[in-house]
Amino acid sequence: MEPSTIARLDHERHDRTGVPEVVFAAHKTLDQNLTLLRALHERAGFAMATRVPADQRAALAAALALAEIEPLSGTLRWGRLPRTGTRVGVVCAGTSDLPVAEEAAFTLDALGHDAVRATDVGVAGIHRLFDVLDALAACRAVIVVAGMEGALPSVVAGLVRAPVIAVPTSVGYGAAFDGLAALLGMLNACAPGIGVVNIDNGFGAAALAHKIACA
Amino acid sequence: MEPSTIARLDHERHDRTGVPEVVFAAHKTLDQNLTLLRALHERAGFAMATRVPADQRAALAAALALAEIEPLSGTLRWGRLPRTGTRVGVVCAGTSDLPVAEEAAFTLDALGHDAVRATDVGVAGIHRLFDVLDALAACRAVIVVAGMEGALPSVVAGLVRAPVIAVPTSVGYGAAFDGLAALLGMLNACAPGIGVVNIDNGFGAAALAHKIACA
Amino acid sequence: MEPSTIARLDHERHDRTGVPEVVFAAHKTLDQNLTLLRALHERAGFAMATRVPADQRAALAAALALAEIEPLSGTLRWGRLPRTGTRVGVVCAGTSDLPVAEEAAFTLDALGHDAVRATDVGVAGIHRLFDVLDALAACRAVIVVAGMEGALPSVVAGLVRAPVIAVPTSVGYGAAFDGLAALLGMLNACAPGIGVVNIDNGFGAAALAHKIACA
Amino acid sequence: MEPSTIARLDHERHDRTGVPEVVFAAHKTLDQNLTLLRALHERAGFAMATRVPADQRAALAAALALAEIEPLSGTLRWGRLPRTGTRVGVVCAGTSDLPVAEEAAFTLDALGHDAVRATDVGVAGIHRLFDVLDALAACRAVIVVAGMEGALPSVVAGLVRAPVIAVPTSVGYGAAFDGLAALLGMLNACAPGIGVVNIDNGFGAAALAHKIACA
Amino acid sequence: MEPSTIARLDHERHDRTGVPEVVFAAHKTLDQNLTLLRALHERAGFAMATRVPADQRAALAAALALAEIEPLSGTLRWGRLPRTGTRVGVVCAGTSDLPVAEEAAFTLDALGHDAVRATDVGVAGIHRLFDVLDALAACRAVIVVAGMEGALPSVVAGLVRAPVIAVPTSVGYGAAFDGLAALLGMLNACAPGIGVVNIDNGFGAAALAHKIACA
Amino acid sequence: MEPSTIARLDHERHDRTGVPEVVFAAHKTLDQNLTLLRALHERAGFAMATRVPADQRAALAAALALAEIEPLSGTLRWGRLPRTGTRVGVVCAGTSDLPVAEEAAFTLDALGHDAVRATDVGVAGIHRLFDVLDALAACRAVIVVAGMEGALPSVVAGLVRAPVIAVPTSVGYGAAFDGLAALLGMLNACAPGIGVVNIDNGFGAAALAHKIACA
Amino acid sequence: MEPSTIARLDHERHDRTGVPEVVFAAHKTLDQNLTLLRALHERAGFAMATRVPADQRAALAAALALAEIEPLSGTLRWGRLPRTGTRVGVVCAGTSDLPVAEEAAFTLDALGHDAVRATDVGVAGIHRLFDVLDALAACRAVIVVAGMEGALPSVVAGLVRAPVIAVPTSVGYGAAFDGLAALLGMLNACAPGIGVVNIDNGFGAAALAHKIACA
Amino acid sequence: MEPSTIARLDHERHDRTGVPEVVFAAHKTLDQNLTLLRALHERAGFAMATRVPADQRAALAAALALAEIEPLSGTLRWGRLPRTGTRVGVVCAGTSDLPVAEEAAFTLDALGHDAVRATDVGVAGIHRLFDVLDALAACRAVIVVAGMEGALPSVVAGLVRAPVIAVPTSVGYGAAFDGLAALLGMLNACAPGIGVVNIDNGFGAAALAHKIACA
């Protein structure tokens, strides 16, 4: 399959915007994903895909020997960008939010940054957050991942100097409405200096942190 | 005007449920409200109204010499129930939430309880909350009033033993959607033991605290 | 697996808030749930999990010989707190709402209280409710579980002195919108003294009743 | 002004459907409303308008000497249809719902029927409803008007044989969402045999009762 | 299984309201449904269930030899009420709406009425409706079933004298939002005299027609 | 005031897209609107504005002697494009929808086309529509304007060969939700060949008809 | 099976509206679809179906030897209308939107027009769109298919003279809300001259383009 | 008035988070706002307020001689932080979005940064954006303000290396739903590296840019 028959790859995107083009694999066939990843890697020595369907992971891993796949989120990277030495916090409210947090952390690592993780520090036991404030103080940006009421970014943004990137997750049930409650909570955070991304969009949060770190 | 032509007063409600019938004054005329308050007071020596329209307050105060009106919320009480000695916390996230918090505190006082206020302790500066924890520890219930993201009840419920009554307010703009964001946040609080009432319903929160204290 | 790699257990939550930390099992693996339950039980001699996935129940029951699992809701308890002698009503509108009501009743029992059940007393045949009023009169709090239009808490709160905890359920179809209709109905109940929890959140209702009973 | 320049009056609607054409006056000028009412009355000796703007009422009353205007709802009738002797219940949950109930009752009277009113019988004091059941038993249909949680139609439909027409009102605040909560509640009523009309649509409820009575 | 352990059957509902109690089978086990149907039939010689799960139909048919199951909707009836000779129209916009229309027609038949069907007469080819107007003219009520934009009840109510019962269906996709578009359309119909029931609620429409016919 | 300080006028838009740039006057000051209209007219001998605030109309009319303002909608045109001889239908469901229909008709006329009006032909009296079908048969496109349930475009599109442009209006109340019901109805129309524009957007409908006529 | 038992085919629709009746196959059985397609083809020598269920495609292809099925969307055509020589653009934002774009292109071809495709020209790399502007300049109408934020129609309508038909798709996740975000974006496009169809409705877009081309 | 009676000022917020505490003046009285601004300025030599009510501006300007008020948005600053030399882009889609853009630019200036404005560069005339790309290339962050469909951030983020902060505005009507359409569009932007803030929240966007510039 020729990539040009299914997509117009935007090879200059990395130069233009600082973020390489990445394959959104969720609704594509194995052949399409393989074709696109190879075309990107051939040009740039680097390729990534997000949301690789579970039933394509083994085949992609077999076909692309040097690619790595993060298992919780299905993120794939083939190569890594040069290390920048920049630290970015990845704060996760609960264990159930880990797939989104891992998508962010794995992407940060692929783009050359060091992810500083803090997991299960939700607001129901707010003291757990204070234990990690020192580690977060050294970060260039802090990604905060939370579902349910999505309150954690407000608290974090009131405690750190770095810009906060808030990621609502679809964790919860009932009136969580698949992440809507967390999304609205984060958009209305009373602490200023928070940028919100789409529900479950760990990759987008990492891309924003990357732009903050590199622009 | 005879009260029976506009309403069937439920004089036995106090005995049956522990909460006296209260006039919801918002959509009623001055004559209707006067008639109903007098009928209630005549039977029980006590009458209350919530959301008295601003343009009826002077006339009601003139007509009912012993009635008091809380100015921020327009709550009216004519008499007070006997003191119970019970303390109930009224925690308020921001100055803009004060009308709702005062409706709750004024109602608590009318029903015989002591309101323990803590104002402007929102999660953007979470340390301010710790200063009032000791005062809250002595409360039979804690009402938490917050708009915007509505995160404060989660944090409070993770720190106190008393049941938490969460009141979302319509404070905010844009994606606050007139209190919807705060309401959803409180319903999805990750800390258990929270009962939520309607947006801006300070009276309802006080009534629930009263039932908790007296049942 | 070490619990510290997947969660920061909040062992002091019971002392701080009166409610022990409980595992939300829905999105976790069998290994994660086993690890967390054992860690909690080792410290406190008591552990609970809600929403245990159906395909993990047999394995958990086999691994934790003394644990009990409520079959309708998938709630697990390993040990029980000391009996308090407190009665809490669990009023259920229809047979279809039973899984949520049983989650509440099983949790109440685990936390030491006596659940007083009244099932299938929905408002379409309101006389059925009057039969159980005497039993409810002895309760410290009354949990009311209803789907569809969610009208039952209003009626109950107009008849009993105890605080009412309303639990909307996702029972219904069409314009029930997965419990939204019942939730809105309960938040707008014309009878005061009702605290609402999230859709289908029987556990949360029991935790609030526990706080009311014990604070 | 010629009516034909602003509307195509449907003079045959009464014969075809049993309900005469009625002017929806809310967004029309005084001249338009006068022109249309006169054209209808000239043909049929009867004319009605709903939601007459407050600032047009005096002028319409002066111009149409025999017209009557119901003050709470702004409904106008010029003439009445022959008496049918049919009784229709108009049950109203609270005093604040009266404008909608009066629109229904006044329309019923204009169309020839006898409205049997029962006001302030909301579910928070359910015993008040039992006092009026005998009067409702003689009705050909029962219109139930309620705001807030809109629970009353379910209870009424579980107690009477007549078809129930449910009218949600925009009475309430916060999560009432201008009548949405009551509307959803009525659509999900657990008692069968209820037809729902639009929020605040007392006229439509009366028209449906009229069709039930006359078809 | 004793019925009293799972439900409080409301055997007097038929006398009180004119509609017998009916089992909502969707969320119940085979044992529960069998138990309830037998208990109802034993008392009244008649029993019905709606939304029987597909995997219980064969077993119910085998166990209850005289019961009939309508295949499109899964409605079950065991016995029929005496014939009334009343005709009720069942107008269906499209072939895809047939399951809901058949639930209504089958229920009408069970309750003793004659369903007059008109199928595939949607507004995109409005002339098809005119062919059936004569048949509808003899009906005591007309049920109109439509999905997508839900426009058909408005047109029908402008053409017939009988009361119109509108049933929105979840047929459609995208901005149909599972029947919400049709529901809103029907609630806002510009033709008066329409009562709306819940999305896909063919049974409720038939129950309302039954009350109209028999009250 | 220099136009360049408040806007970058897109003078080439007419050549590029066939539709001239038009001023959206609603949120602008009188000075801004005057400045922009003069700048556009100076370049092209033609200028238009939509939604001119009521309190600016007299001043604009005085300042721009040759401009005309349509009074119902506040649309302003200063000059007209050459006549094309193309006819475009403007079908309006009810008298209350006239402001939106007139915005469309006035814009069509300004852009050189002949508007063929048909007013008050809503679906509650569907026969009125048949009277105007011949006139519509000669139109290059048919704009259909309707509020409430928004059913008219479906019926029209089932009867004419021309493309139908559907304009939902905010006419209605309650569950009309300011035009949402009509919008959803039109998007789900069962008759194919309908393009929908924003609620109350008569100008946009005319612009689309213009593109259809001229492209 | 006789077609008349399941549907009233509208054979005159093609003459009346210019668009032949087409089977919406999604909720029909194989027998129903076969019967309807054969009845349509017998009368007109042409038949189409949209959204053929995946599990019916092989059987339909075997039974109707000359029918073709577009695999991504499940659109079936049996015969083609005469060629018109009209070109219609089909612009597709991303590879994931292809099924909807192919439904449009395949339908256009069936109705006699030439689809001019431009794929993967989303706004994140806006230069890719400029490459295809010349090809679009020769089109009678331009269909623009996009999910996520749905921004592409605005940009295209600002660059071409042809009318733009916007098709939102359900591609995306989280706050895309199954196409709602794209739908709202397209309805609010700042460039005039855009008609919007339902989410994922490639067929409807092609039908509108057909009417534009042929009326 | 003592500030401590109405608020607990968080004087350490600037040190802790890099952003000074700012008064949200919208729901406060003149006295409250004066008291709070003086208390903040006394401690830090700098004070700001957002959304100053129009009727308080003259009095505040008179009382605080050195304060400046931005007239479109009602933002007040009393003093400015030291210049950083950092440039931040403020890109504004249309003239109607200027109040929000000016709130952002004025805040940036107060916090020490240089705002680089580009106004009226909406996507309907995308070439206007290309003229300002060079100016944006020198910016540390780019704030993009847009209402209606909110498409501009996607396009900008595909063209610049700096992180993009997207601000939806409530400009529009109908299906814009007071900014909801723009908000959803920005959250679903297909270009990565965008952080979204609340509707109309120009201040929040500037605060995030400040954190990006200074952290």
PDB file of N, CA and C in Angstrom, chain C residues 94-99 148 170-174, chain E residues 22-34 36-37 48-57 60 73-76 103 200-201 203:
ATOM      1  N   GLY C  94     -38.455  -0.135  43.228  1.00  0.00           N
ATOM      2  CA  GLY C  94     -38.879  -1.256  42.403  1.00  0.00           C
ATOM      3  C   GLY C  94     -37.886  -2.399  42.459  1.00  0.00           C
ATOM      4  N   THR C  95     -38.314  -3.576  42.026  1.00  0.00           N
ATOM      5  CA  THR C  95     -37.443  -4.740  42.041  1.00  0.00           C
ATOM      6  C   THR C  95     -36.171  -4.499  41.241  1.00  0.00           C
ATOM      7  N   SER C  96     -36.266  -3.744  40.167  1.00  0.00           N
ATOM      8  CA  SER C  96     -35.092  -3.500  39.335  1.00  0.00           C
ATOM      9  C   SER C  96     -34.036  -2.660  40.032  1.00  0.00           C
ATOM     10  N   ASP C  97     -34.410  -1.949  41.077  1.00  0.00           N
ATOM     11  CA  ASP C  97     -33.448  -1.127  41.807  1.00  0.00           C
ATOM     12  C   ASP C  97     -32.713  -1.921  42.884  1.00  0.00           C
ATOM     13  N   LEU C  98     -33.001  -3.217  43.000  1.00  0.00           N
ATOM     14  CA  LEU C  98     -32.444  -3.994  44.109  1.00  0.00           C
ATOM     15  C   LEU C  98     -30.922  -4.039  44.147  1.00  0.00           C
ATOM     16  N   PRO C  99     -30.212  -4.162  43.018  1.00  0.00           N
ATOM     17  CA  PRO C  99     -28.745  -4.206  43.140  1.00  0.00           C
ATOM     18  C   PRO C  99     -28.170  -2.991  43.865  1.00  0.00           C
ATOM     19  N   MET C 148     -36.245   5.650  37.236  1.00  0.00           N
ATOM     20  CA  MET C 148     -37.310   6.303  36.478  1.00  0.00           C
ATOM     21  C   MET C 148     -37.469   7.770  36.917  1.00  0.00           C
ATOM     22  N   SER C 170     -29.997   3.975  37.580  1.00  0.00           N
ATOM     23  CA  SER C 170     -30.040   4.046  36.115  1.00  0.00           C
ATOM     24  C   SER C 170     -31.144   3.168  35.536  1.00  0.00           C
ATOM     25  N   VAL C 171     -32.064   2.713  36.376  1.00  0.00           N
ATOM     26  CA  VAL C 171     -33.173   1.896  35.887  1.00  0.00           C
ATOM     27  C   VAL C 171     -34.133   2.776  35.079  1.00  0.00           C
ATOM     28  N   GLY C 172     -34.559   2.262  33.954  1.00  0.00           N
ATOM     29  CA  GLY C 172     -35.451   3.000  33.067  1.00  0.00           C
ATOM     30  C   GLY C 172     -34.923   2.938  31.649  1.00  0.00           C
ATOM     31  N   TYR C 173     -35.511   3.699  30.766  1.00  0.00           N
ATOM     32  CA  TYR C 173     -35.038   3.722  29.374  1.00  0.00           C
ATOM     33  C   TYR C 173     -35.491   5.040  28.768  1.00  0.00           C
ATOM     34  N   GLY C 174     -35.097   5.295  27.554  1.00  0.00           N
ATOM     35  CA  GLY C 174     -35.513   6.509  26.859  1.00  0.00           C
ATOM     36  C   GLY C 174     -35.117   7.757  27.626  1.00  0.00           C
TER      37      GLY C 174
ATOM     38  N   VAL E  22     -48.558  -4.671  35.428  1.00  0.00           N
ATOM     39  CA  VAL E  22     -47.862  -5.371  34.351  1.00  0.00           C
ATOM     40  C   VAL E  22     -46.400  -5.496  34.743  1.00  0.00           C
ATOM     41  N   VAL E  23     -45.790  -6.649  34.409  1.00  0.00           N
ATOM     42  CA  VAL E  23     -44.395  -6.886  34.783  1.00  0.00           C
ATOM     43  C   VAL E  23     -43.463  -6.212  33.781  1.00  0.00           C
ATOM     44  N   PHE E  24     -42.535  -5.407  34.272  1.00  0.00           N
ATOM     45  CA  PHE E  24     -41.473  -4.840  33.438  1.00  0.00           C
ATOM     46  C   PHE E  24     -40.320  -5.838  33.508  1.00  0.00           C
ATOM     47  N   ALA E  25     -40.224  -6.691  32.495  1.00  0.00           N
ATOM     48  CA  ALA E  25     -39.380  -7.880  32.601  1.00  0.00           C
ATOM     49  C   ALA E  25     -37.908  -7.636  32.298  1.00  0.00           C
ATOM     50  N   ALA E  26     -37.577  -6.442  31.856  1.00  0.00           N
ATOM     51  CA  ALA E  26     -36.261  -6.246  31.259  1.00  0.00           C
ATOM     52  C   ALA E  26     -35.110  -6.603  32.182  1.00  0.00           C
ATOM     53  N   HIS E  27     -35.163  -6.209  33.434  1.00  0.00           N
ATOM     54  CA  HIS E  27     -34.015  -6.435  34.313  1.00  0.00           C
ATOM     55  C   HIS E  27     -34.264  -7.546  35.314  1.00  0.00           C
ATOM     56  N   LYS E  28     -35.184  -8.451  35.020  1.00  0.00           N
ATOM     57  CA  LYS E  28     -35.476  -9.500  35.985  1.00  0.00           C
ATOM     58  C   LYS E  28     -35.011 -10.851  35.453  1.00  0.00           C
ATOM     59  N   THR E  29     -34.787 -11.778  36.373  1.00  0.00           N
ATOM     60  CA  THR E  29     -34.397 -13.131  35.984  1.00  0.00           C
ATOM     61  C   THR E  29     -35.629 -13.902  35.511  1.00  0.00           C
ATOM     62  N   LEU E  30     -35.376 -15.024  34.847  1.00  0.00           N
ATOM     63  CA  LEU E  30     -36.462 -15.876  34.388  1.00  0.00           C
ATOM     64  C   LEU E  30     -37.331 -16.313  35.567  1.00  0.00           C
ATOM     65  N   ASP E  31     -36.693 -16.681  36.655  1.00  0.00           N
ATOM     66  CA  ASP E  31     -37.448 -17.123  37.825  1.00  0.00           C
ATOM     67  C   ASP E  31     -38.337 -16.008  38.364  1.00  0.00           C
ATOM     68  N   GLN E  32     -37.776 -14.832  38.456  1.00  0.00           N
ATOM     69  CA  GLN E  32     -38.566 -13.703  38.947  1.00  0.00           C
ATOM     70  C   GLN E  32     -39.762 -13.452  38.039  1.00  0.00           C
ATOM     71  N   ASN E  33     -39.516 -13.444  36.734  1.00  0.00           N
ATOM     72  CA  ASN E  33     -40.615 -13.158  35.814  1.00  0.00           C
ATOM     73  C   ASN E  33     -41.696 -14.238  35.863  1.00  0.00           C
ATOM     74  N   LEU E  34     -41.282 -15.476  35.927  1.00  0.00           N
ATOM     75  CA  LEU E  34     -42.254 -16.574  36.014  1.00  0.00           C
ATOM     76  C   LEU E  34     -43.090 -16.439  37.283  1.00  0.00           C
ATOM     77  N   LEU E  36     -43.714 -13.846  39.121  1.00  0.00           N
ATOM     78  CA  LEU E  36     -44.613 -12.689  39.141  1.00  0.00           C
ATOM     79  C   LEU E  36     -45.796 -12.903  38.191  1.00  0.00           C
ATOM     80  N   LEU E  37     -45.526 -13.432  36.991  1.00  0.00           N
ATOM     81  CA  LEU E  37     -46.624 -13.639  36.042  1.00  0.00           C
ATOM     82  C   LEU E  37     -47.640 -14.622  36.602  1.00  0.00           C
ATOM     83  N   MET E  48     -49.546  -9.730  32.098  1.00  0.00           N
ATOM     84  CA  MET E  48     -48.768  -9.213  30.971  1.00  0.00           C
ATOM     85  C   MET E  48     -47.359  -8.889  31.439  1.00  0.00           C
ATOM     86  N   ALA E  49     -46.423  -8.922  30.462  1.00  0.00           N
ATOM     87  CA  ALA E  49     -45.063  -8.455  30.723  1.00  0.00           C
ATOM     88  C   ALA E  49     -44.575  -7.710  29.483  1.00  0.00           C
ATOM     89  N   THR E  50     -43.777  -6.682  29.697  1.00  0.00           N
ATOM     90  CA  THR E  50     -43.173  -5.966  28.577  1.00  0.00           C
ATOM     91  C   THR E  50     -41.674  -6.175  28.589  1.00  0.00           C
ATOM     92  N   ARG E  51     -41.077  -6.052  27.407  1.00  0.00           N
ATOM     93  CA  ARG E  51     -39.619  -6.126  27.255  1.00  0.00           C
ATOM     94  C   ARG E  51     -39.039  -7.409  27.841  1.00  0.00           C
ATOM     95  N   VAL E  52     -39.648  -8.530  27.504  1.00  0.00           N
ATOM     96  CA  VAL E  52     -39.103  -9.818  27.915  1.00  0.00           C
ATOM     97  C   VAL E  52     -37.760 -10.014  27.205  1.00  0.00           C
ATOM     98  N   PRO E  53     -36.691 -10.286  27.948  1.00  0.00           N
ATOM     99  CA  PRO E  53     -35.393 -10.491  27.304  1.00  0.00           C
ATOM    100  C   PRO E  53     -35.467 -11.632  26.286  1.00  0.00           C
ATOM    101  N   ALA E  54     -34.749 -11.475  25.174  1.00  0.00           N
ATOM    102  CA  ALA E  54     -34.814 -12.455  24.081  1.00  0.00           C
ATOM    103  C   ALA E  54     -34.478 -13.860  24.568  1.00  0.00           C
ATOM    104  N   ASP E  55     -33.560 -13.966  25.522  1.00  0.00           N
ATOM    105  CA  ASP E  55     -33.136 -15.308  25.925  1.00  0.00           C
ATOM    106  C   ASP E  55     -34.078 -15.947  26.943  1.00  0.00           C
ATOM    107  N   GLN E  56     -35.146 -15.273  27.316  1.00  0.00           N
ATOM    108  CA  GLN E  56     -36.124 -15.892  28.217  1.00  0.00           C
ATOM    109  C   GLN E  56     -37.410 -16.279  27.491  1.00  0.00           C
ATOM    110  N   ARG E  57     -37.529 -15.903  26.231  1.00  0.00           N
ATOM    111  CA  ARG E  57     -38.824 -16.069  25.570  1.00  0.00           C
ATOM    112  C   ARG E  57     -39.225 -17.525  25.364  1.00  0.00           C
ATOM    113  N   LEU E  60     -40.251 -19.010  28.732  1.00  0.00           N
ATOM    114  CA  LEU E  60     -41.542 -18.522  29.203  1.00  0.00           C
ATOM    115  C   LEU E  60     -42.670 -19.123  28.376  1.00  0.00           C
ATOM    116  N   SER E  73     -41.283  -6.915  19.772  1.00  0.00           N
ATOM    117  CA  SER E  73     -41.086  -6.109  20.983  1.00  0.00           C
ATOM    118  C   SER E  73     -40.878  -6.948  22.236  1.00  0.00           C
ATOM    119  N   GLY E  74     -41.138  -8.229  22.174  1.00  0.00           N
ATOM    120  CA  GLY E  74     -41.013  -9.050  23.373  1.00  0.00           C
ATOM    121  C   GLY E  74     -42.100  -8.800  24.401  1.00  0.00           C
ATOM    122  N   THR E  75     -43.276  -8.439  23.956  1.00  0.00           N
ATOM    123  CA  THR E  75     -44.393  -8.256  24.876  1.00  0.00           C
ATOM    124  C   THR E  75     -45.116  -9.599  25.051  1.00  0.00           C
ATOM    125  N   LEU E  76     -45.461  -9.905  26.290  1.00  0.00           N
ATOM    126  CA  LEU E  76     -46.130 -11.171  26.591  1.00  0.00           C
ATOM    127  C   LEU E  76     -47.502 -10.895  27.200  1.00  0.00           C
ATOM    128  N   GLU E 103     -45.709  -3.185  19.920  1.00  0.00           N
ATOM    129  CA  GLU E 103     -45.921  -3.238  21.371  1.00  0.00           C
ATOM    130  C   GLU E 103     -47.236  -2.554  21.728  1.00  0.00           C
ATOM    131  N   ASP E 200     -39.869   5.163  22.895  1.00  0.00           N
ATOM    132  CA  ASP E 200     -40.044   3.706  22.683  1.00  0.00           C
ATOM    133  C   ASP E 200     -41.116   3.095  23.575  1.00  0.00           C
ATOM    134  N   ASN E 201     -41.946   3.906  24.211  1.00  0.00           N
ATOM    135  CA  ASN E 201     -42.897   3.372  25.181  1.00  0.00           C
ATOM    136  C   ASN E 201     -44.254   3.065  24.523  1.00  0.00           C
ATOM    137  N   PHE E 203     -46.111   0.503  25.121  1.00  0.00           N
ATOM    138  CA  PHE E 203     -47.041   0.045  26.151  1.00  0.00           C
ATOM    139  C   PHE E 203     -47.744   1.221  26.818  1.00  0.00           C
TER     140      PHE E 203
END
